[in-house]
Short mmCIF file of N, CA and C in Angstrom, two decimals:
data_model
loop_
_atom_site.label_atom_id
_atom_site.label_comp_id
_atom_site.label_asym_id
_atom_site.label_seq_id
_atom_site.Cartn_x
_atom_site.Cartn_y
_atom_site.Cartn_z
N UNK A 1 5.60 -3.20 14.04
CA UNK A 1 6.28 -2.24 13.20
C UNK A 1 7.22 -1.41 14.06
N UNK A 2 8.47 -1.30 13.47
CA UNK A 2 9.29 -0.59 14.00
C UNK A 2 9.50 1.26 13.71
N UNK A 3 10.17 2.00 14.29
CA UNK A 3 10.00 3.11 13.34
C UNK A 3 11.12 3.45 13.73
N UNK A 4 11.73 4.70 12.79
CA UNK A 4 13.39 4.94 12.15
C UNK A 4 14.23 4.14 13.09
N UNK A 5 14.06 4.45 14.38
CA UNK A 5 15.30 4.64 15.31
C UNK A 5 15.00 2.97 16.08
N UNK A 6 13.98 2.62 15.35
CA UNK A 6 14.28 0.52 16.00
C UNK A 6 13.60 0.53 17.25
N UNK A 7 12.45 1.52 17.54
CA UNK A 7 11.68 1.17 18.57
C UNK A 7 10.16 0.95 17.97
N UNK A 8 9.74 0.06 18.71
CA UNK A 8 7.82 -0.90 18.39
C UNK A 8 7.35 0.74 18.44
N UNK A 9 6.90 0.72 17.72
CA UNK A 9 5.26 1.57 17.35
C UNK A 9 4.20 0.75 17.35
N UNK A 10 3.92 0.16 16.39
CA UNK A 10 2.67 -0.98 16.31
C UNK A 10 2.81 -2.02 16.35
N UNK A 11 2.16 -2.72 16.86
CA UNK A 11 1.66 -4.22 17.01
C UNK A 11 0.44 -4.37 16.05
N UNK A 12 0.29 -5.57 15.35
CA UNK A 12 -0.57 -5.98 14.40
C UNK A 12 -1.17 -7.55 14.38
N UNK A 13 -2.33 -7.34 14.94
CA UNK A 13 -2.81 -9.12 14.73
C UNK A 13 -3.94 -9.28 13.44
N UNK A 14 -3.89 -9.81 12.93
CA UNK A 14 -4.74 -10.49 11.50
C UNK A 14 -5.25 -11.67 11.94
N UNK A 15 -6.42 -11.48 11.77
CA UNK A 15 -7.71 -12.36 11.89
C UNK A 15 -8.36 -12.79 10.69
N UNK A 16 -8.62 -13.97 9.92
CA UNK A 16 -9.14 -15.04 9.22
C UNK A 16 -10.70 -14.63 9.28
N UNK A 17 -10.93 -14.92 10.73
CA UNK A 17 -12.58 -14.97 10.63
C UNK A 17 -12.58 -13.31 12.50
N UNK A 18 -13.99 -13.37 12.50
CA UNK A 18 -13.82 -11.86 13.14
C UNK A 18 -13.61 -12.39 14.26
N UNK A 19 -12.94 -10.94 15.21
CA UNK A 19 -12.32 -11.19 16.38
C UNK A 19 -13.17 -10.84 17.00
N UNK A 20 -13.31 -11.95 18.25
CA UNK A 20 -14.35 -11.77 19.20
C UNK A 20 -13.82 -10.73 20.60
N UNK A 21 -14.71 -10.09 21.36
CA UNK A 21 -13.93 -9.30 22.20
C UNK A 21 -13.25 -9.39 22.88
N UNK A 22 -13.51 -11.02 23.38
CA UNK A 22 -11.76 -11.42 24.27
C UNK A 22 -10.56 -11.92 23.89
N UNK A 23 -10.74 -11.72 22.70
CA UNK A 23 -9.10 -11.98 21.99
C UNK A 23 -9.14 -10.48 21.53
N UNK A 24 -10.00 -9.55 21.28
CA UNK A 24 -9.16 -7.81 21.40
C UNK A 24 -9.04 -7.14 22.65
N UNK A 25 -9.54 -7.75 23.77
CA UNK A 25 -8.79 -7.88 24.94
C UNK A 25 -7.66 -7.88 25.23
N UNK A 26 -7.31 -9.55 25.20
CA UNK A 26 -6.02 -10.24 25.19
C UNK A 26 -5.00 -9.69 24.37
N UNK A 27 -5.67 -9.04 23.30
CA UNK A 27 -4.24 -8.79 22.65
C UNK A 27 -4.25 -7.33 23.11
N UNK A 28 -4.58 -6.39 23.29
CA UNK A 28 -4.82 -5.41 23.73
C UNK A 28 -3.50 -5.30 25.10
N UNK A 29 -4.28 -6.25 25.58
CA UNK A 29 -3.48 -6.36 27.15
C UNK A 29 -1.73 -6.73 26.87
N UNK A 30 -1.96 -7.68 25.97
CA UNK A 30 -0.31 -8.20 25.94
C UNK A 30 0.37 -7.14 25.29
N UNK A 31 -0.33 -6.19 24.28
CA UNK A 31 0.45 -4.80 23.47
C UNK A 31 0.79 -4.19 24.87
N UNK A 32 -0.10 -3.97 25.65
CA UNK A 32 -0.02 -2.69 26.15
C UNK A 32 1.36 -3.34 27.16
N UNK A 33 1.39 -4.01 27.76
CA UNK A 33 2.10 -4.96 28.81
C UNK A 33 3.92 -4.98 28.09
N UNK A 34 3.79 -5.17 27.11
CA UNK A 34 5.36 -5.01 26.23
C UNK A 34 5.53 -3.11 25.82
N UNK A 35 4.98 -2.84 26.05
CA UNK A 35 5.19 -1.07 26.07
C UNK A 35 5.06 -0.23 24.68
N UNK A 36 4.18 -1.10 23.55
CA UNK A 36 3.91 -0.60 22.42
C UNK A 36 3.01 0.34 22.71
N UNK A 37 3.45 1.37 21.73
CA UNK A 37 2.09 2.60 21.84
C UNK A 37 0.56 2.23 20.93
N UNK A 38 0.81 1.63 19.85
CA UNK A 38 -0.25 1.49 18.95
C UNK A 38 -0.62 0.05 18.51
N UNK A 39 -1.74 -0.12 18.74
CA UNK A 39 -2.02 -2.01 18.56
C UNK A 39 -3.15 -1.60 17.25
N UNK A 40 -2.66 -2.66 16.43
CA UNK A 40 -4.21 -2.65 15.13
C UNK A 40 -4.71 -4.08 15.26
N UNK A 41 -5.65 -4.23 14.97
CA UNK A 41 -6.83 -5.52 14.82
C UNK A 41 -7.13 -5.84 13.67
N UNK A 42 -7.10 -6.17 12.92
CA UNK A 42 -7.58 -6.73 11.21
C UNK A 42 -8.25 -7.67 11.32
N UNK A 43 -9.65 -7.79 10.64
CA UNK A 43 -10.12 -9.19 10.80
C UNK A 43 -11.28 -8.64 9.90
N UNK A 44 -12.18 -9.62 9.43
CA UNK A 44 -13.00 -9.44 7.55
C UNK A 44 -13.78 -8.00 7.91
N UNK A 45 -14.22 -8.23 9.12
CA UNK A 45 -14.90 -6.70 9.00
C UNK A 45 -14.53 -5.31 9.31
N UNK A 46 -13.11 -5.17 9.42
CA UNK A 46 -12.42 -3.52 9.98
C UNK A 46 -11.53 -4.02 10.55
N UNK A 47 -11.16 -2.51 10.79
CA UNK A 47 -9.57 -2.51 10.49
C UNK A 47 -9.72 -1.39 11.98
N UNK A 48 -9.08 -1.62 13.19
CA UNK A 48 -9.56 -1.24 14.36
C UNK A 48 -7.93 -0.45 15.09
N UNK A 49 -6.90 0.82 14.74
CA UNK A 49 -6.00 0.92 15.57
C UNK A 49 -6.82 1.69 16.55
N UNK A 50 -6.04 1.16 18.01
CA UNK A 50 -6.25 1.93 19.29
C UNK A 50 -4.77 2.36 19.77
N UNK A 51 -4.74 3.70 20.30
CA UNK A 51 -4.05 4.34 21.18
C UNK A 51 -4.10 3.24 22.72
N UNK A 52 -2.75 3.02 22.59
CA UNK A 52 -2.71 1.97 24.26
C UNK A 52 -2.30 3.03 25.46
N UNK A 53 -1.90 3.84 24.85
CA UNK A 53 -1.50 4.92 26.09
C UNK A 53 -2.95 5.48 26.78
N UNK A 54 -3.70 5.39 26.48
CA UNK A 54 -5.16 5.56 26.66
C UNK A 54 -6.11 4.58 26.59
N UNK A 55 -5.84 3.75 27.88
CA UNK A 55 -6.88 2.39 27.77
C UNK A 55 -7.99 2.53 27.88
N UNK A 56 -8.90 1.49 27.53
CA UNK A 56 -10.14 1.58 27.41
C UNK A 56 -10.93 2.56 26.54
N UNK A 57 -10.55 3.27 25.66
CA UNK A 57 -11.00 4.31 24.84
C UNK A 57 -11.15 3.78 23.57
N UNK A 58 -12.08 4.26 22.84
CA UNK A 58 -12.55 3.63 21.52
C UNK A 58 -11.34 3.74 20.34
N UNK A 59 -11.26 3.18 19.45
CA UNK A 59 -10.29 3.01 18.40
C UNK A 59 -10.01 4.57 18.01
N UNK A 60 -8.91 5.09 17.79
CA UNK A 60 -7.83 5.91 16.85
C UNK A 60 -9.01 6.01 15.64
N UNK A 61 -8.95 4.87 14.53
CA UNK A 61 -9.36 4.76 13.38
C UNK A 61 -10.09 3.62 13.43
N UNK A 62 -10.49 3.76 12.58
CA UNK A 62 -11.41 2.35 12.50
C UNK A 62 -12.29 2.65 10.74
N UNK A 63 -11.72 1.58 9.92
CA UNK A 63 -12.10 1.49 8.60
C UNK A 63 -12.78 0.14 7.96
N UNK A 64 -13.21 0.20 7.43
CA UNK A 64 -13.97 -1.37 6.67
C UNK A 64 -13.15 -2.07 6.37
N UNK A 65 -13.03 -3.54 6.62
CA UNK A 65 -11.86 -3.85 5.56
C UNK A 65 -12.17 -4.03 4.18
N UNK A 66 -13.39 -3.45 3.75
CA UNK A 66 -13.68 -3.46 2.37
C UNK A 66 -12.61 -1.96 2.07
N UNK A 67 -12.43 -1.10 2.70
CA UNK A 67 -11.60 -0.02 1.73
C UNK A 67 -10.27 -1.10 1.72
N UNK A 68 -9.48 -2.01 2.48
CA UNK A 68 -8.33 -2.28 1.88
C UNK A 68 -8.39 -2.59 0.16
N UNK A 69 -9.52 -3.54 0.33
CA UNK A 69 -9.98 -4.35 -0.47
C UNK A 69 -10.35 -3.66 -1.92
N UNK A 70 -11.05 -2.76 -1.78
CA UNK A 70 -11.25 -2.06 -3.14
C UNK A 70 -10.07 -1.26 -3.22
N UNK A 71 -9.16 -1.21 -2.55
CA UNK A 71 -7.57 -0.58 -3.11
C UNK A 71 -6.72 -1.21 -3.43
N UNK A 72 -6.65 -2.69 -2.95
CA UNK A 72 -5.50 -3.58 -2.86
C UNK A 72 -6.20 -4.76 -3.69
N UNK A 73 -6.96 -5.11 -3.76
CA UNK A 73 -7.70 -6.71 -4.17
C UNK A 73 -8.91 -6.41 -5.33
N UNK A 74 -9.01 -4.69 -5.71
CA UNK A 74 -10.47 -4.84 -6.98
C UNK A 74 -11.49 -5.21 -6.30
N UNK A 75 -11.65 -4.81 -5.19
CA UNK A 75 -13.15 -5.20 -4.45
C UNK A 75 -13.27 -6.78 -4.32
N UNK A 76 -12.60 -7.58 -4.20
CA UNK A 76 -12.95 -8.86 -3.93
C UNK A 76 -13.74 -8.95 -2.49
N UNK A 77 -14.71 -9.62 -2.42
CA UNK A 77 -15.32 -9.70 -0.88
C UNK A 77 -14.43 -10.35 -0.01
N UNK A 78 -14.77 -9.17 1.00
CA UNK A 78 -14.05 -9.65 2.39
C UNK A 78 -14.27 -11.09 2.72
N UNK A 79 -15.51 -11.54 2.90
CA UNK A 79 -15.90 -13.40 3.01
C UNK A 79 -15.04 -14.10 2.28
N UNK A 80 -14.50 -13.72 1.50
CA UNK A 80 -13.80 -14.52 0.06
C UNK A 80 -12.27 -14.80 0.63
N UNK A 81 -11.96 -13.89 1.18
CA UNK A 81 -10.54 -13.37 1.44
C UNK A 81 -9.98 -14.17 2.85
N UNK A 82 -8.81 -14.95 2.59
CA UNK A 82 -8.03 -15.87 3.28
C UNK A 82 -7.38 -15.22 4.66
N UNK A 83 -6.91 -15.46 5.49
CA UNK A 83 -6.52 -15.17 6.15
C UNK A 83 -4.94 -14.87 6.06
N UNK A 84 -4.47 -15.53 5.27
CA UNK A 84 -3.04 -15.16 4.71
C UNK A 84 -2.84 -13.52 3.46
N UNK A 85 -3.74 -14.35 2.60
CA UNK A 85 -3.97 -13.27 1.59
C UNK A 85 -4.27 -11.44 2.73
N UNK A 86 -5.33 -11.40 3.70
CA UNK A 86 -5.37 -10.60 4.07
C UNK A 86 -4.16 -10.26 5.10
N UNK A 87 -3.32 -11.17 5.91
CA UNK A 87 -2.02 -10.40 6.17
C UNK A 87 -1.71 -9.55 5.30
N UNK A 88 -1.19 -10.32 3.89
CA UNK A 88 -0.62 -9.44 2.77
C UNK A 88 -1.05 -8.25 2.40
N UNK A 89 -2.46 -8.39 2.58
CA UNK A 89 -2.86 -6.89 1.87
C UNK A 89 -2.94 -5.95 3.45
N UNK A 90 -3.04 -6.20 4.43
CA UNK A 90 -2.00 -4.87 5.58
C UNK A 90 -0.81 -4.95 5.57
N UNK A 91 -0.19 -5.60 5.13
CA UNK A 91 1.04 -5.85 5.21
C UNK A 91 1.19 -4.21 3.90
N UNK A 92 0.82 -4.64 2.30
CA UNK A 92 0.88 -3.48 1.58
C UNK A 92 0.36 -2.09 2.20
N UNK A 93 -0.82 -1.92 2.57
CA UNK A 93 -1.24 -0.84 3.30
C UNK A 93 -0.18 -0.23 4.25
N UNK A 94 0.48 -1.03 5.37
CA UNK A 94 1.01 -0.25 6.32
C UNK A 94 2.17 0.23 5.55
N UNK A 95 2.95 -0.32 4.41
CA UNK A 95 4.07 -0.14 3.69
C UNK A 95 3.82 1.49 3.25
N UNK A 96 2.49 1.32 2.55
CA UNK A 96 2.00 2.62 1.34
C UNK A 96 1.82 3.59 2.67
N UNK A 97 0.88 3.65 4.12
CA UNK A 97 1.47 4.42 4.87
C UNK A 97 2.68 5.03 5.71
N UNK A 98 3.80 4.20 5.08
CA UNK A 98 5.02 4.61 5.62
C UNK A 98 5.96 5.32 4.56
N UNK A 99 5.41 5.10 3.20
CA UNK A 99 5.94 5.47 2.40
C UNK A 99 4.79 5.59 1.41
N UNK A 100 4.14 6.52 1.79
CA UNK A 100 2.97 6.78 0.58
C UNK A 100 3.41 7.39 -0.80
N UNK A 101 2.63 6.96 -1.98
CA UNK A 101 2.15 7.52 -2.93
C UNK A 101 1.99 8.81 -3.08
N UNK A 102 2.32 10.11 -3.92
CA UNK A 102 1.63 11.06 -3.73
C UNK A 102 0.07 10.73 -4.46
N UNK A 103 0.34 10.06 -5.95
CA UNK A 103 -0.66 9.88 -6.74
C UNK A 103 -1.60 8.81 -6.45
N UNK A 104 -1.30 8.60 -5.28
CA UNK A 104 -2.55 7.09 -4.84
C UNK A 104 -2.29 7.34 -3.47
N UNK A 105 -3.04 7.87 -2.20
CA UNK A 105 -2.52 7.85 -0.62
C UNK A 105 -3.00 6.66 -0.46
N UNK A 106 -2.74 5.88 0.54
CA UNK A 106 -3.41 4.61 1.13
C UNK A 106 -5.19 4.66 1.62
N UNK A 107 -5.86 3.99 1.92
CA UNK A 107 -6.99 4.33 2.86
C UNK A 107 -6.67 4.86 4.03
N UNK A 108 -7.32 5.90 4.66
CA UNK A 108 -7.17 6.17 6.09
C UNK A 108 -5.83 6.73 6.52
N UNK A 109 -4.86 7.23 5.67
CA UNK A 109 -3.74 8.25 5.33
C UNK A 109 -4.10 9.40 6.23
N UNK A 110 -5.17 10.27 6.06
CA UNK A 110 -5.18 11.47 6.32
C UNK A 110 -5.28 11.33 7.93
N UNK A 111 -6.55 10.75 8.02
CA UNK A 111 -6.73 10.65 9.42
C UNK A 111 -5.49 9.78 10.79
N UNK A 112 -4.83 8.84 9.50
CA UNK A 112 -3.48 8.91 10.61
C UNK A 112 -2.55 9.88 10.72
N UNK A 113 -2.47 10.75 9.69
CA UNK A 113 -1.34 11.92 9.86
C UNK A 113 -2.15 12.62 10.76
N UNK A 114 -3.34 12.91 10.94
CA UNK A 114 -3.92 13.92 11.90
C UNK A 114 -3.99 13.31 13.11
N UNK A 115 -3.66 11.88 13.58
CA UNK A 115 -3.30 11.44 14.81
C UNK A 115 -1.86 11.61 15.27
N UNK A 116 -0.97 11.45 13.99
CA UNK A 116 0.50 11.74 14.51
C UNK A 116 1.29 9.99 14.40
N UNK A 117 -0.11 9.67 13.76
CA UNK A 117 0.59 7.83 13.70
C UNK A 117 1.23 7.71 12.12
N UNK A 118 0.83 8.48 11.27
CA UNK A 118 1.68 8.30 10.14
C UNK A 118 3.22 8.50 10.35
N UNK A 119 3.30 9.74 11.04
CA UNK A 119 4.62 10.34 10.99
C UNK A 119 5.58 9.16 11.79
N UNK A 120 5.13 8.53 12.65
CA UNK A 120 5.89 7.45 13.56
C UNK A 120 6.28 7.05 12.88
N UNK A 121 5.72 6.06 12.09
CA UNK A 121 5.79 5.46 11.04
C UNK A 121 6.71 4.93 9.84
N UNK A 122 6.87 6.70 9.56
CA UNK A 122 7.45 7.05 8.35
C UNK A 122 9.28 6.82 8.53
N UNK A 123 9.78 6.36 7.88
CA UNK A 123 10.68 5.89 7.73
C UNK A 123 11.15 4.43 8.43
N UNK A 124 9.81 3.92 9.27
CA UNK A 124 9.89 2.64 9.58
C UNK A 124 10.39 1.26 8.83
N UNK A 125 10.34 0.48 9.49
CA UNK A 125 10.33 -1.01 8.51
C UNK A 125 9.05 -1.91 9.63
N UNK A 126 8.64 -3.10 8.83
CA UNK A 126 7.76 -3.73 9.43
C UNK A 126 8.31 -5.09 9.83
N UNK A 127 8.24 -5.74 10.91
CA UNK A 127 9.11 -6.94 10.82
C UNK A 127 7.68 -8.24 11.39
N UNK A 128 7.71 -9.28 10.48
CA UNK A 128 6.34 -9.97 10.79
C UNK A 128 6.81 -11.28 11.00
N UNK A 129 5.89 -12.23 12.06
CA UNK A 129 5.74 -13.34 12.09
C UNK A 129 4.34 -13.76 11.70
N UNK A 130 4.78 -14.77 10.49
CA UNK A 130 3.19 -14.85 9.48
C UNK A 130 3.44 -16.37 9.87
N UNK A 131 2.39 -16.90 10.29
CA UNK A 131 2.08 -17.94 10.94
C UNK A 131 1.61 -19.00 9.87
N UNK A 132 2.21 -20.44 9.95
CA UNK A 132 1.04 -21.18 8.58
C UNK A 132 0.99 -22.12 9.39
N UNK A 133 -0.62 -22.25 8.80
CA UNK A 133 -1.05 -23.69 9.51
C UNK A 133 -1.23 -24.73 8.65
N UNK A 134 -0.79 -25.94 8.74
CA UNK A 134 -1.21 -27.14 7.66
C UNK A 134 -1.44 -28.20 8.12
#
């Protein structure tokens, strides 16, 4: 994700099935290595941003990915949910935090404005490489 002025804020990897710790390592390492400030993790069970300016320190936020899910999908179970389908639904989330709702905030809204990661954000665009396998 980019923000107003066309510089990386976040990096975003989406995971199918859960990420084991050396691929949130690896990706960890390669965010931090290209000079992004904020890396997120998605994968069936949470939703994991870390501050890279501060390595080794526990996640920023960290949410179920059942709240995407009962906001974006009607509670469909996370097990259920594709690995594409769940790009899409962070894909909506990071949108609704860049440009929230007053009458609906996203999940986990507040606590990114009280990190200072909403505001980055805000007036961003997101630019994705969504991968298909066949």
């Amino acid at each position: 994700m980019l923000d107003a002025e066309d510089a990386p804020v976040l990096a975003v990897e989406i995971k199918g099935g859960d990420v084991r710790p050396e691929i949130e390592r690896r990706f960890l390492e390669q965010v931090t290595a290209h000079g992004v400030p904020y890396g997120l993790l998605v994968d069936r069970r949470s939703i994991r941003l870390f501050d890279l300016k501060v390595p080794g320190d526990p996640p920023l936020l960290e949410l179920p990915t059942e709240a995407l899910l009962a906001s974006y999908a009607h509670g469909l179970d996370a097990q259920e949910v594709s690995g594409r389908y769940l790009e899409r639904l962070t894909d909506t989330w990071l949108r609704n935090v860049m440009q929230p709702l007053a009458s609906q905030p996203p999940p986990g809204l507040e606590r990114l404005r009280e990190r200072g990661v909403a505001e980055r954000l805000g007036g961003g665009r997101t630019v994705g490489e969504f991968r298909s396998y066949f």
